[in-house]
Coordinates of C-alpha atoms in Angstrom, one line a residue:
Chain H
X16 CA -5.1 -37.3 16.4
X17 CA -4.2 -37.2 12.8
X18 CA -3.7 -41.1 12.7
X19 CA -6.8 -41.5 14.8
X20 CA -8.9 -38.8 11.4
X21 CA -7.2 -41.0 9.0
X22 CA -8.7 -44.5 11.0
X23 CA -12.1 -43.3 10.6
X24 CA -12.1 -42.2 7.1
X25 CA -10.2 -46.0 6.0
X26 CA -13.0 -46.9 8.1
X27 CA -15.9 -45.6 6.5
X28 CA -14.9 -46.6 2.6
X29 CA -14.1 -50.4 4.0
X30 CA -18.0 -50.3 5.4
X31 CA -18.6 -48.7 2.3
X32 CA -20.4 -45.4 3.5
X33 CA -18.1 -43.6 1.1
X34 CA -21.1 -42.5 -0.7
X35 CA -20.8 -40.4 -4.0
X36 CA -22.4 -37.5 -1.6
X37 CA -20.0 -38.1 1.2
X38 CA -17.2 -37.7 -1.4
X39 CA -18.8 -35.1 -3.3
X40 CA -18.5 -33.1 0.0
X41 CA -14.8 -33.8 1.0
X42 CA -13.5 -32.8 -2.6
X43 CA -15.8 -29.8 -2.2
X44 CA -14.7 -28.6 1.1
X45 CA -11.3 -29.5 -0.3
X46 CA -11.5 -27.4 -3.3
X47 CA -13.2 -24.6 -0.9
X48 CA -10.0 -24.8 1.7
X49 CA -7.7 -24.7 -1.2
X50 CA -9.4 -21.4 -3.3
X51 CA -9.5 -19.5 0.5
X52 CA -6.1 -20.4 1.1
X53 CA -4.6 -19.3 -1.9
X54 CA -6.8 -16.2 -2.3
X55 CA -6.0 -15.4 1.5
X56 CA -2.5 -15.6 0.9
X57 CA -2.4 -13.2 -2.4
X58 CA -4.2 -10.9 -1.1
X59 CA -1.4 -10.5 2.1
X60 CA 1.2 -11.0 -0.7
X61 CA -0.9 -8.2 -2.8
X62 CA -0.5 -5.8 -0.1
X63 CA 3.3 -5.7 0.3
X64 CA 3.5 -6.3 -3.6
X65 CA 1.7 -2.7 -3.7
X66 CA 3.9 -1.4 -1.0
X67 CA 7.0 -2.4 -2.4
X68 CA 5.9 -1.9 -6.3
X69 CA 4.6 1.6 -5.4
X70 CA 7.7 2.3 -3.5
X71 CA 10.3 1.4 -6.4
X72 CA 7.0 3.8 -9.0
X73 CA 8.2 6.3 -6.4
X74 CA 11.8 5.9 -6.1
X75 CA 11.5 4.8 -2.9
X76 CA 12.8 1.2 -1.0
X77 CA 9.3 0.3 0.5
X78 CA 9.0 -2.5 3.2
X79 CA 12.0 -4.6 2.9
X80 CA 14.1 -5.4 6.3
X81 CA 11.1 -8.5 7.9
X82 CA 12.8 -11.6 6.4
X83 CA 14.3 -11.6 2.8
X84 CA 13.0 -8.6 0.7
X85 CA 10.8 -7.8 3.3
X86 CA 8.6 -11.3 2.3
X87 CA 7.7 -12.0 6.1
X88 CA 5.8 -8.2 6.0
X89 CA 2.2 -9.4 5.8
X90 CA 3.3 -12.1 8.9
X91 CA 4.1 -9.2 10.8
X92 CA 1.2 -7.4 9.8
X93 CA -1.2 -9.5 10.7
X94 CA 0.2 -9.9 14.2
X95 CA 0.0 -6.3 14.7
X96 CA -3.5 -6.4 13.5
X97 CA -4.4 -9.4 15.5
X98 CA -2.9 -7.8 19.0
X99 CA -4.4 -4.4 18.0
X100 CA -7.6 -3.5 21.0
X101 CA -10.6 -4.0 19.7
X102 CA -11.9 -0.6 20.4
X103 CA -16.1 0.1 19.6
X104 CA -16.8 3.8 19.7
X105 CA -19.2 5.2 21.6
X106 CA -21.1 7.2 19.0
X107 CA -21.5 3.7 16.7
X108 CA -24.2 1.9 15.9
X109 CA -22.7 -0.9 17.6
X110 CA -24.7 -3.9 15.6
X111 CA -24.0 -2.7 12.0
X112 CA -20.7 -1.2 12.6
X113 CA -19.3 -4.8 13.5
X114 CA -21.5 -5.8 10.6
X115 CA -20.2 -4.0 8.1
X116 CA -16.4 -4.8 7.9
X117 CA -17.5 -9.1 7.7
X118 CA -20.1 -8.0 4.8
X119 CA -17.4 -6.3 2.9
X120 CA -15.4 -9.1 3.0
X121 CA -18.3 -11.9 2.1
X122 CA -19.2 -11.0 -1.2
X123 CA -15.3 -11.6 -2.7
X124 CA -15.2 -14.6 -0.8
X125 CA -18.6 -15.8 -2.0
X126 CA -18.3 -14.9 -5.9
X127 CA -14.7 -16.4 -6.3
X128 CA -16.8 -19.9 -6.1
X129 CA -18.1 -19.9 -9.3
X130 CA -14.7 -18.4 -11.4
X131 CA -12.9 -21.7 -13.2
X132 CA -9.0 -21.7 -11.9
X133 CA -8.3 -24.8 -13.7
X134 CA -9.5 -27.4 -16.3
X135 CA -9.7 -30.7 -14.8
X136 CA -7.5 -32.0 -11.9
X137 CA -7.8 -35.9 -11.3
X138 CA -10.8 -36.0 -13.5
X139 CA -12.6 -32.8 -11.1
X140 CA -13.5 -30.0 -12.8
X141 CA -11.3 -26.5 -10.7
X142 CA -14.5 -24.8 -10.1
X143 CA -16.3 -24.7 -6.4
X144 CA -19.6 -24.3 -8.4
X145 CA -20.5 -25.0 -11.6
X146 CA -23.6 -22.5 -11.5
X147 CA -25.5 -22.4 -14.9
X148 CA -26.1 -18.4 -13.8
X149 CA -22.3 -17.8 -13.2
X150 CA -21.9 -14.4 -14.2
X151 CA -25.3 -13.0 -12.4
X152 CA -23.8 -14.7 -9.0
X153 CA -21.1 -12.8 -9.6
X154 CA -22.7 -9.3 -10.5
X155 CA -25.5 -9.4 -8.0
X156 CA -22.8 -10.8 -5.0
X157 CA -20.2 -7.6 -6.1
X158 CA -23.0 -5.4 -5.9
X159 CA -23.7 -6.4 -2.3
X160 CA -20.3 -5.7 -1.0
X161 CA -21.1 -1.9 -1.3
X162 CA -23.5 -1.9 1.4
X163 CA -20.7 -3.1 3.8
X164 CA -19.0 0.3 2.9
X165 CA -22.4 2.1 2.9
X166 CA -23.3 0.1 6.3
X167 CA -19.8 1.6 7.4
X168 CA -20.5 5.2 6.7
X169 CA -23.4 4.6 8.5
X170 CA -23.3 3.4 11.4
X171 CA -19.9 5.1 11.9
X172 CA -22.4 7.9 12.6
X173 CA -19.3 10.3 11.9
X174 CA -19.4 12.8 8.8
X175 CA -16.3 11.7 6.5
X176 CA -17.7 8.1 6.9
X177 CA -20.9 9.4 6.4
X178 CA -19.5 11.2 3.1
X179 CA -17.8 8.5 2.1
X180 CA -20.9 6.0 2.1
X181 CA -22.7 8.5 0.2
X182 CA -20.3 8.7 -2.7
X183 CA -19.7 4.9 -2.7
X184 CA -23.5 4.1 -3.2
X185 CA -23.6 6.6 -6.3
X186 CA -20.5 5.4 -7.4
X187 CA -22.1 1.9 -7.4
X188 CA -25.2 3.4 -9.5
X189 CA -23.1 4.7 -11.8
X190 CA -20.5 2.1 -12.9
X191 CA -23.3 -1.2 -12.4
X192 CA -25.1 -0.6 -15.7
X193 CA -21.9 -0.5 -17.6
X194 CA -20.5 -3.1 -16.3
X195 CA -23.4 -5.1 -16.7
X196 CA -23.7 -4.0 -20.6
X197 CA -20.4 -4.8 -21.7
X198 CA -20.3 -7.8 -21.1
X199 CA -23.6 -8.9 -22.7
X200 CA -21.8 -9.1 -26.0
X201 CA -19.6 -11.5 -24.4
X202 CA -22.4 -13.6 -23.6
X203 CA -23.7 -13.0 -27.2
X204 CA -20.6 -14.7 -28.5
X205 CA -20.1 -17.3 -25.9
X206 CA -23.7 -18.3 -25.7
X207 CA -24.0 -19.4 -22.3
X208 CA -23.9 -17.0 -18.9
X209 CA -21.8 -20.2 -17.5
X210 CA -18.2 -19.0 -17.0
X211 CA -16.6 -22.6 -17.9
X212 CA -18.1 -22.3 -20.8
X213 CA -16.9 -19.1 -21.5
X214 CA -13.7 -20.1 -21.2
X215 CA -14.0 -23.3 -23.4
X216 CA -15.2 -21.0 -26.4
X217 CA -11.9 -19.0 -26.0
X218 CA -9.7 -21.4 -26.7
X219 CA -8.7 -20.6 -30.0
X220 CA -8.9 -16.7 -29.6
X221 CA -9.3 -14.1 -26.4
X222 CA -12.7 -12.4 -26.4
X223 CA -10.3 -9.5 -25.6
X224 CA -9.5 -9.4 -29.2
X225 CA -13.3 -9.9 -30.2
X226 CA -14.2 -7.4 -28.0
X227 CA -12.1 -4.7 -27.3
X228 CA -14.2 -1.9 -26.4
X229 CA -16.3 -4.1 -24.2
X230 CA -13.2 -5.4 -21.9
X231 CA -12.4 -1.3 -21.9
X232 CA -15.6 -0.6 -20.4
X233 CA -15.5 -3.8 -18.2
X234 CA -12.8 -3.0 -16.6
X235 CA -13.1 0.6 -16.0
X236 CA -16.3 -0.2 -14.5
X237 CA -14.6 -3.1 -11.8
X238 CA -11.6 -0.2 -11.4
X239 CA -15.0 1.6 -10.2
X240 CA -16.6 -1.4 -8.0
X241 CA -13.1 -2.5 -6.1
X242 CA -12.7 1.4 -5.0
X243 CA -9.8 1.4 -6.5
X244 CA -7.7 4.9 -7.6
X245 CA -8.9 6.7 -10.1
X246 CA -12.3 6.0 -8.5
X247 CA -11.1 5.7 -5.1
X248 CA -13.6 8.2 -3.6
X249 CA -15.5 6.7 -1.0
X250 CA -11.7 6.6 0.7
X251 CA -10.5 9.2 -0.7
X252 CA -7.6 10.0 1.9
X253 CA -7.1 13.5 1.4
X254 CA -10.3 14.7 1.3
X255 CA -12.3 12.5 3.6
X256 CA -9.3 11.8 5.9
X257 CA -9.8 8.0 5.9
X258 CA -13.7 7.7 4.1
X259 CA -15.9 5.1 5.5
X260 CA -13.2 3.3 7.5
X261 CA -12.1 6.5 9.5
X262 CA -13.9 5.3 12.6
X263 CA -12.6 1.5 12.4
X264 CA -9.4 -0.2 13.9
X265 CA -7.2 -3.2 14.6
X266 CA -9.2 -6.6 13.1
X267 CA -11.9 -4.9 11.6
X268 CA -10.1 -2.3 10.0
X269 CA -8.4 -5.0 8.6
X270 CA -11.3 -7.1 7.2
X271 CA -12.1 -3.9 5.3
X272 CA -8.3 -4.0 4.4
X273 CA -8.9 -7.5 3.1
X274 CA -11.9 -7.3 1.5
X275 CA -10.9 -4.6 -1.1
X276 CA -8.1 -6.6 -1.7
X277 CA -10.5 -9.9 -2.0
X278 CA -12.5 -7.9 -4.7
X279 CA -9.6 -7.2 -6.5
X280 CA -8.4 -10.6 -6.9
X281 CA -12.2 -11.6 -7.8
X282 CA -12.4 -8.8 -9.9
X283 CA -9.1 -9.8 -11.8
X284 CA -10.1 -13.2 -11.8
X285 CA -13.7 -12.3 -13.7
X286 CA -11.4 -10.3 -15.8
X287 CA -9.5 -13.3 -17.1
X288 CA -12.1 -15.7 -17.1
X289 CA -14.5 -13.3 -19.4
X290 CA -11.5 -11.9 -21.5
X291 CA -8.5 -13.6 -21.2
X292 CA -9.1 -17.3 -21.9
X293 CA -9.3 -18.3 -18.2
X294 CA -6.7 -20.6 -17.6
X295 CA -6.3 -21.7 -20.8
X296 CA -2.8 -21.6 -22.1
X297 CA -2.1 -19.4 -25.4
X298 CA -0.1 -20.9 -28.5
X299 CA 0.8 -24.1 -26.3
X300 CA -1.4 -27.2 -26.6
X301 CA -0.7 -28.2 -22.9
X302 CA -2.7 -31.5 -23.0
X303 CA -0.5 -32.9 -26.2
X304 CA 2.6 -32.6 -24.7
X305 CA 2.1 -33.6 -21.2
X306 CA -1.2 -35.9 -21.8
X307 CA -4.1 -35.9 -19.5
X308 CA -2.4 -35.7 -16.6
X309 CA -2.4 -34.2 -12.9
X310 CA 0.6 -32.1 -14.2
X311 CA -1.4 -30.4 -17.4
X312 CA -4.1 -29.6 -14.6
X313 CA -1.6 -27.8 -12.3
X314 CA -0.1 -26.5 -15.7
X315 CA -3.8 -24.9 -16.3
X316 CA -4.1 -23.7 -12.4
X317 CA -0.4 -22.0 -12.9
X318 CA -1.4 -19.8 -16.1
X319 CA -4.4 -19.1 -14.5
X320 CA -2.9 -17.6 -11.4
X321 CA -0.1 -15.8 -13.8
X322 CA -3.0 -14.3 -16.0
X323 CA -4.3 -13.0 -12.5
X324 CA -0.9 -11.7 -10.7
X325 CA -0.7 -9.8 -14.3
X326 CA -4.0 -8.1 -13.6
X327 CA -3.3 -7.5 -9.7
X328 CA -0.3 -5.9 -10.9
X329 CA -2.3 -3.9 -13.3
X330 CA -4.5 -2.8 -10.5
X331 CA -1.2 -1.6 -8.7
X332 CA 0.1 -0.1 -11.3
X333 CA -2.7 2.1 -11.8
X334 CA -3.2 3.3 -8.7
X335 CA 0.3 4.4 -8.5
X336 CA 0.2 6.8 -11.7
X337 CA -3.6 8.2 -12.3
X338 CA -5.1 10.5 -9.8
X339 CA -8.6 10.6 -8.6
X340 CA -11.7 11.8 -10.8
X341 CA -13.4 14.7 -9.5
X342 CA -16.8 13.7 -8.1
X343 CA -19.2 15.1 -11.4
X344 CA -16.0 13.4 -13.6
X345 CA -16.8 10.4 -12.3
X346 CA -20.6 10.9 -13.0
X347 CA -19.8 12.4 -16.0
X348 CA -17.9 9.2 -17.3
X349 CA -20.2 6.5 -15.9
X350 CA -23.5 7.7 -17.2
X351 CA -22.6 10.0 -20.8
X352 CA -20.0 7.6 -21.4
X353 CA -19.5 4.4 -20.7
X354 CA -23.6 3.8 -20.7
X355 CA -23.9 4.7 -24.3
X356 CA -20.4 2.9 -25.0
X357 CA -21.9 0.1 -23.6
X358 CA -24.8 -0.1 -25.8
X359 CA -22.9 0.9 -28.9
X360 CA -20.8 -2.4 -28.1
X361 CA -24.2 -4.6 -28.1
X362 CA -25.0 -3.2 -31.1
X363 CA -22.0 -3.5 -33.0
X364 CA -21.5 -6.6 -31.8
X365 CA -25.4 -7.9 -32.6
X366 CA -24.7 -6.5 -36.2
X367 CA -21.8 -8.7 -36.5
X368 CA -23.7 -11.6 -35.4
X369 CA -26.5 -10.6 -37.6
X370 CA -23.9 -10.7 -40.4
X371 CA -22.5 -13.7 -39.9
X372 CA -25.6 -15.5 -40.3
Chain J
X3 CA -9.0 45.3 -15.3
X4 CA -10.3 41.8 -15.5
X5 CA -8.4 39.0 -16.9
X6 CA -10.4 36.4 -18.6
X7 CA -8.6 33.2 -19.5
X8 CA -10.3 31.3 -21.9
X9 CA -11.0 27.7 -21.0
X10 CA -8.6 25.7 -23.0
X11 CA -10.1 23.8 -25.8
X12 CA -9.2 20.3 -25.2
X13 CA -9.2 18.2 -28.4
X14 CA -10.7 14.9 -29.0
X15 CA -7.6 13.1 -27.9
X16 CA -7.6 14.9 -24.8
X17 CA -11.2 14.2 -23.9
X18 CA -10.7 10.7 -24.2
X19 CA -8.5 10.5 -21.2
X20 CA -6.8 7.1 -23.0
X21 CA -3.3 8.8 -24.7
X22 CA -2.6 10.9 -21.5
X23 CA -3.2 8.0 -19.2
X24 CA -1.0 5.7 -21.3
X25 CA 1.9 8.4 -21.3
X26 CA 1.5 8.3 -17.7
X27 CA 1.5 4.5 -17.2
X28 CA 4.7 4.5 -19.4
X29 CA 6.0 6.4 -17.2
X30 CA 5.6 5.2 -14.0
X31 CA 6.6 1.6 -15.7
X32 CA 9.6 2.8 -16.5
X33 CA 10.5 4.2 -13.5
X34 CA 8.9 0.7 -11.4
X35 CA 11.5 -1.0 -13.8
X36 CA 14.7 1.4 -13.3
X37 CA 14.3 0.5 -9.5
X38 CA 13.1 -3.0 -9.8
X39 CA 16.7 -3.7 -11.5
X40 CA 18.7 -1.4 -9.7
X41 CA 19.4 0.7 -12.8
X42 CA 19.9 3.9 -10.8
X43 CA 22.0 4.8 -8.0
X44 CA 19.3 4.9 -5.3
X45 CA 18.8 8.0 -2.7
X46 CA 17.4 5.9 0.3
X47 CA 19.7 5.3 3.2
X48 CA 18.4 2.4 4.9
X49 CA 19.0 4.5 8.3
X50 CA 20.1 2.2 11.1
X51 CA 22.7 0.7 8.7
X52 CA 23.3 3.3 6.6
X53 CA 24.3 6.8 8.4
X54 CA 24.0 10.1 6.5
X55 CA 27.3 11.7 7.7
X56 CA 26.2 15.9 8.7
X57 CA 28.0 17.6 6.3
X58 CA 31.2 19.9 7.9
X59 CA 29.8 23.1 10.1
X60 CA 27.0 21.4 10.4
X61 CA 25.3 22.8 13.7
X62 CA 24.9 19.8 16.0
X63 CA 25.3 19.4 19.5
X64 CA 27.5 22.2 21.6
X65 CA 30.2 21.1 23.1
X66 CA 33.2 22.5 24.9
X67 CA 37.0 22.3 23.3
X68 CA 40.4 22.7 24.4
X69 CA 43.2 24.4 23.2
X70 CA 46.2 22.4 20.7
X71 CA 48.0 22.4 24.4
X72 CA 45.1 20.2 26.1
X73 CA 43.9 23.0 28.3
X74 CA 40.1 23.5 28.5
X75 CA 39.4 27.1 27.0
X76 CA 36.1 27.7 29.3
X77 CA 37.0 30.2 31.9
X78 CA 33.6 29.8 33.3
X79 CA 32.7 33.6 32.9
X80 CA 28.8 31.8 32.5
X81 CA 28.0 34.3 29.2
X82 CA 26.4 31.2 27.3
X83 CA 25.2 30.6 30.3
X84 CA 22.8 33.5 30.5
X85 CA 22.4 34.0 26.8
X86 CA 20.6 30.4 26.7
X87 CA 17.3 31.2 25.5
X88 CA 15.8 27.8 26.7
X89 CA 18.3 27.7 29.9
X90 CA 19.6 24.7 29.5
X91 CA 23.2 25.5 30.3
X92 CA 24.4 25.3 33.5
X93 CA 28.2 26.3 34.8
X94 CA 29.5 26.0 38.4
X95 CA 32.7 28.2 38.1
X96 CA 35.9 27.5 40.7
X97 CA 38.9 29.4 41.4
X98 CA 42.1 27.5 39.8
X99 CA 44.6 26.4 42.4
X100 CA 47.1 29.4 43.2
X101 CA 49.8 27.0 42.1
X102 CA 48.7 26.1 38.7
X103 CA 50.5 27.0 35.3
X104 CA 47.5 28.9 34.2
X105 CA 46.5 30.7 37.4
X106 CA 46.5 34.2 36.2
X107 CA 42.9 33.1 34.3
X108 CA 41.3 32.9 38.0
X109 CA 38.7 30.9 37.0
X110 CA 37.8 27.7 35.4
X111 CA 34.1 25.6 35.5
X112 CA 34.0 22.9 38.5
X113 CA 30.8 21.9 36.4
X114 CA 29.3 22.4 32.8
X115 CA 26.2 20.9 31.9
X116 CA 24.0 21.3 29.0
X117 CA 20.9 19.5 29.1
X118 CA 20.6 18.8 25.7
X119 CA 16.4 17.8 26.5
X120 CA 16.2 21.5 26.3
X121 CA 18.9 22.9 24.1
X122 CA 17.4 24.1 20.7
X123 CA 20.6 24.3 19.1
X124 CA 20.4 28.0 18.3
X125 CA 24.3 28.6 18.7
X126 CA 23.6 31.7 20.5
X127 CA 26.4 30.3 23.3
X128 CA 28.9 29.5 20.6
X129 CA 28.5 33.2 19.5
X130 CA 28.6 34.8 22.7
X131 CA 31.9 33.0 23.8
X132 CA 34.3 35.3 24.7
X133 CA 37.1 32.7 24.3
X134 CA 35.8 30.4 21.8
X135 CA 35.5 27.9 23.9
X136 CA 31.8 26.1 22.9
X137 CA 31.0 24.9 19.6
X138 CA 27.7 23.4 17.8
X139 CA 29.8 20.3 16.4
X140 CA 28.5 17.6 14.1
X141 CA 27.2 15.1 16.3
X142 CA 23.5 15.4 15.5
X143 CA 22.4 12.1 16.8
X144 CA 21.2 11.7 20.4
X145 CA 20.1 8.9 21.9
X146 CA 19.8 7.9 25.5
X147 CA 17.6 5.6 27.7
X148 CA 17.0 8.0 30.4
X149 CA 16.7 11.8 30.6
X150 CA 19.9 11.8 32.9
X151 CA 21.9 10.3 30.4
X152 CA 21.1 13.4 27.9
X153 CA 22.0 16.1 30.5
X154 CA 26.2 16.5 29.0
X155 CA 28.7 16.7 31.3
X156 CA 32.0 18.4 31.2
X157 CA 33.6 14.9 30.4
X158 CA 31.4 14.2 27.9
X159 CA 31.3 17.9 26.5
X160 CA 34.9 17.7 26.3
X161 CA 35.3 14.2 24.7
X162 CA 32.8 15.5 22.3
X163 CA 34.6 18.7 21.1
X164 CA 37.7 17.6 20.7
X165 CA 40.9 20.4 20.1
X166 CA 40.4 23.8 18.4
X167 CA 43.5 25.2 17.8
X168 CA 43.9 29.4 18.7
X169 CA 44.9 31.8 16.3
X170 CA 45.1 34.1 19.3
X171 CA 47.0 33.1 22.1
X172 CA 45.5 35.1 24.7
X173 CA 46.8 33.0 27.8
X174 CA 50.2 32.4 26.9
X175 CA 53.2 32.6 29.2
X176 CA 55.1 36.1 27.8

C-alpha cells in the first residue's frame, strides 16, 4: 500500500505534474499534520503534567503507576474516554449540544495556523499561514470559542450550565478589550500586525522588556479567555457543580477537555510569539555556529516549544496557588482596571515613540 | 450591643493583588520543588504496595481466641450473640462429650459465624463476653469475591484471633 503511495508520487514528478501548487499543498498539509500532532500530543501530556505538578504543589503523588511515572496516563485516558456511551439527554437541545463541544475545540486548532514555531526548515518558512492580519485571526477566532461554552450552557437547557454560559459570555466582554489594547503598543513598535514579523523585530531584545505592563495586562486577560483559575468561573466546580459542561460525557466531555487545553497552548504560544521573541534563541547566535542548516531550524522549533512548555507550566502553576475572583472582582478588574491600564500603556508607549522621533 | 468591625483598610500594595499573589506562587514553587526532588519524606502510601499497618488495639474484625493451652474460650452462652446490634452473629451451641478433659463447662459452639457484611464493628460482643473469649483484632482489611466467603467461620475466627493468655483461670483442673 505504502509502496504502491510512494509509486504514484515518483510517478507524478517523472511526468512532471509536480507542480509548484501540487507541492505547495503537500508541504502544507505536511506542516498542518505536524502542528496537530504535536499540539494534540501536549495537550494529553499537559493534562497529566497538571495532575502530577498539582499533586507534588499539594504534597500529593498524583497519577503515577500507567507505565513509567505514570507517562502512559493520557493513553489510558483516552481509551476510557473513547469506550465511554455516548449518552444525549433528553432535555438537550440535541443539534447545538453536539455542536458546542467541536466549536470549542475549533477555534485553538484554527488560530495556532498563523503562530511562527520556527524560522526556516529546508528553506520553508514554520508557519501554516503567513496571514498579513495575523494577530486579528487570532483575536477574532479566540473570541469565537466562547460561544462553544455559551452554546453549551445553552442548549444543556439545565441551570448550572445555564449559569455558567452566562458568566463566560460577560467574562468574554470584560477581558476582550484589554486584551486587544495591550497589545496595540506591540504593534506600535513592531510595525506590522504579521506575527513573523513580530518575532524578526525581537531579535535583539524581548518586547517583554519593552513592554512590561502591556505583557501584564496581556496575559491576565488570556488567563481570562482560556477559563483558566483565577477566572475559572464559567466552571467553577464548587459553585456550579461542573459549569457549562455539567450535562456532557464520554467524547464530548472530552473535546471540551481538549479544547481548553488547546487554548492554552495557543494562548501560550501568542504569548511567546508577541513577548518572548518567538522561537528565537536568546544570547546564542544559532545560525553562526551551526550554519543554515536543517539542524538550526529544529534548534529554532526546540526553543520555541521550551519557551511554550515554560508558559503551560506557568498556566499550571497558577491554577494550583490563586483562588477564584468573586464575580463583581472579576468585573471590577477587567473594566476599572485593566481598560484604563491598557490605554495608559498606548499612551506611554505613543509618547516614547513620539520622543524618539 | 452591636459590634461593628471596621472594614480593614487595605493599602496600595494590597489592592494591587501583585505582592500577595507572588508570595503565594513562591510558595507553592517551593513546595512543587521539595516534592519534585524528593526533598521530604513523603506521607502517601502507594496502597496496594504499601500497607498502613493498624496501629495495636486497633478495633478490626472480631474474632474468637483460645486460651495459652489451645482450648477455645467460647462456651457458647450466645451473649454476643444477642447483644449484636446488627445480628450478624450467629452460635450453634453443643454439649461437650461426657468424656472430655473440659466437660464440667457443658457447652461449647458446634458453629460461630459472624457475617462480617453486616458487623459494624461496634465491640459490643467483645464487651459483653463473659469469658473473654471474642476480640475486635487488627485485621481491618476484608476482601472477598463472594458474600459467602465474608460470612467467618469458627476456623477462620479462630485462625484469626490467635492465643490470649488468662489472667484468671476460671476452668482449671483444682
Amino acid at each position: 500500500m505504502v509502496n504502491h503511495a510512494a509509486d504514484i508520487v515518483v510517478h507524478w514528478v517523472q511526468a512532471g505534474m509536480a507542480t509548484p501548487w501540487l507541492v505547495w499543498l503537500v508541504i502544507t498539509l505536511m506542516k498542518c499534520g505536524a502542528v496537530v500532532g504535536v499540539m494534540m500530543g501536549m495537550v494529553a501530556y499537559t493534562v497529566l503534567a497538571e495532575r502530577r505538578f498539582c499533586a507534588f504543589i499539594q504534597d500529593r503523588l498524583g497519577p503515577n503507576r500507567v507505565g513509567p511515572f505514570g507517562l502512559l496516563q493520557p493513553v489510558a485516558d483516552g481509551m476510557k474516554l473513547f469506550l465511554k456511551e455516548n449518552v444525549l439527554p433528553g432535555h438537550v437541545n440535541k443539534v447545538y449540544y453536539v455542536l458546542a463541544p467541536a466549536i470549542t475545540l475549533f477555534p485553538a486548532l484554527a488560530t495556532i495556523a498563523v503562530i511562527p514555531f520556527g524560522n526556516r526548515l529546508g528553506g520553508e518558512k514554520m508557519v501554516i499561514a503567513d496571514l498579513n492580519v495575523g494577530i486579528l485571526w487570532v483575536f477574532s477566532l479566540a473570541a469565537l470559542g466562547v460561544y462553544g461554552i455559551v452554546l453549551a450552557g445553552w442548549a444543556s437547557n439545565s441551570k448550572y450550565p445555564f449559569i455558567g454560559g452566562v458568566r463566560s459570555a460577560a467574562q468574554l466582554i470584560s477581558y476582550e478589550l484589554a486584551m486587544g489594547l495591550s497589545v496595540i503598543g506591540v504593534f506600535m513598535l513592531a510595525g506590522s500586525l504579521n506575527l513573523g514579523q513580530v518575532v524578526e523585530y525581537q531579535s535583539h531584545c524581548w518586547l517583554v522588556l519593552k513592554q512590561p505592563l502591556g505583557f501584564l495586562i496581556f496575559m491576565v486577560a488570556m488567563f481570562a479567555e482560556t477559563n483558566r483559575t483565577p477566572f475559572d468561573l464559567p466552571e467553577g466546580e464548587q459553585e456550579l457543580a461542573a459549569g457549562y459542561n455539567t450535562e456532557y460525557g464520554s467524547m464530548k466531555f472530552a473535546l471540551f477537555f481538549m479544547g481548553e487545553y488547546a487554548n492554552m497552548v495557543v494562548a501560550s504560544a501568542v504569548m511567546v510569539t508577541l513577548f518572548f521573541g518567538g522561537w528565537q534563541v536568546p544570547f546564542i547566535p544559532v545560525e553562526q555556529w551551526l550554519g543554515c542548516s536543517w539542524l538550526s531550524g529544529m534548534v529554532y522549533i526546540g526553543c520555541f516549544l521550551a519557551k511554550l512548555a515554560a508558559f503551560l507550566f506557568l498556566f499550571i502553576w497558577v491554577r494550583w496557588t490563586l483562588p477564584r475572583f468573586r464575580y463583581d472582582q472579576l468585573m471590577n478588574l477587567g473594566w476599572k482596571v485593566l481598560l484604563p491600564l491598557g490605554l495608559l500603556n498606548i499612551l506611554l508607549t505613543a509618547l516614547v515613540l513620539a520622543g524618539q522621533r | 450591643m452591636a459590634i461593628i468591625t471596621p472594614r480593614p483598610q487595605l493599602t496600595l500594595a494590597e489592592r494591587l493583588y501583585l505582592p500577595a499573589i507572588v508570595s503565594g506562587m513562591w510558595l507553592t514553587i517551593r513546595h512543587f520543588f521539595v516534592n519534585l526532588l524528593g526533598l521530604k519524606k513523603k506521607f502517601t502510601l502507594e496502597y496496594p504496595d504499601e500497607k498502613c499497618p493498624p496501629p495495636p488495639g486497633c478495633r478490626g474484625a472480631p474474632t474468637l481466641v483460645r486460651d495459652e493451652d489451645g482450648r477455645e474460650k467460647c462456651v457458647a452462652c450466645q451473649l454476643c450473640e444477642f447483644v449484636c446490634p446488627p445480628r450478624a452473629i450467629r452460635v450453634t451451641p453443643e454439649a461437650l462429650p461426657p468424656g472430655s478433659r473440659h466437660a464440667k463447662i457443658e457447652k461449647r459452639p458446634a458453629a460461630f459465624e459472624i457475617n462480617m457484611l453486616r458487623c459494624i464493628y461496634c465491640g459490643f460482643c467483645q464487651e459483653v463476653c463473659p469469658e473473654e473469649a471474642i476480640f475486635l483484632r487488627e485485621k481491618t482489611i476484608l476482601t472477598g469475591a463472594s458474600r459467602r466467603e465474608l460470612v467467618h467461620d469458627k476456623q477462620r475466627l479462630l485462625a484469626l484471633g490467635g492465643s490470649r493468655p488468662d489472667s484468671v483461670k476460671k476452668w482449671k483442673d483444682k
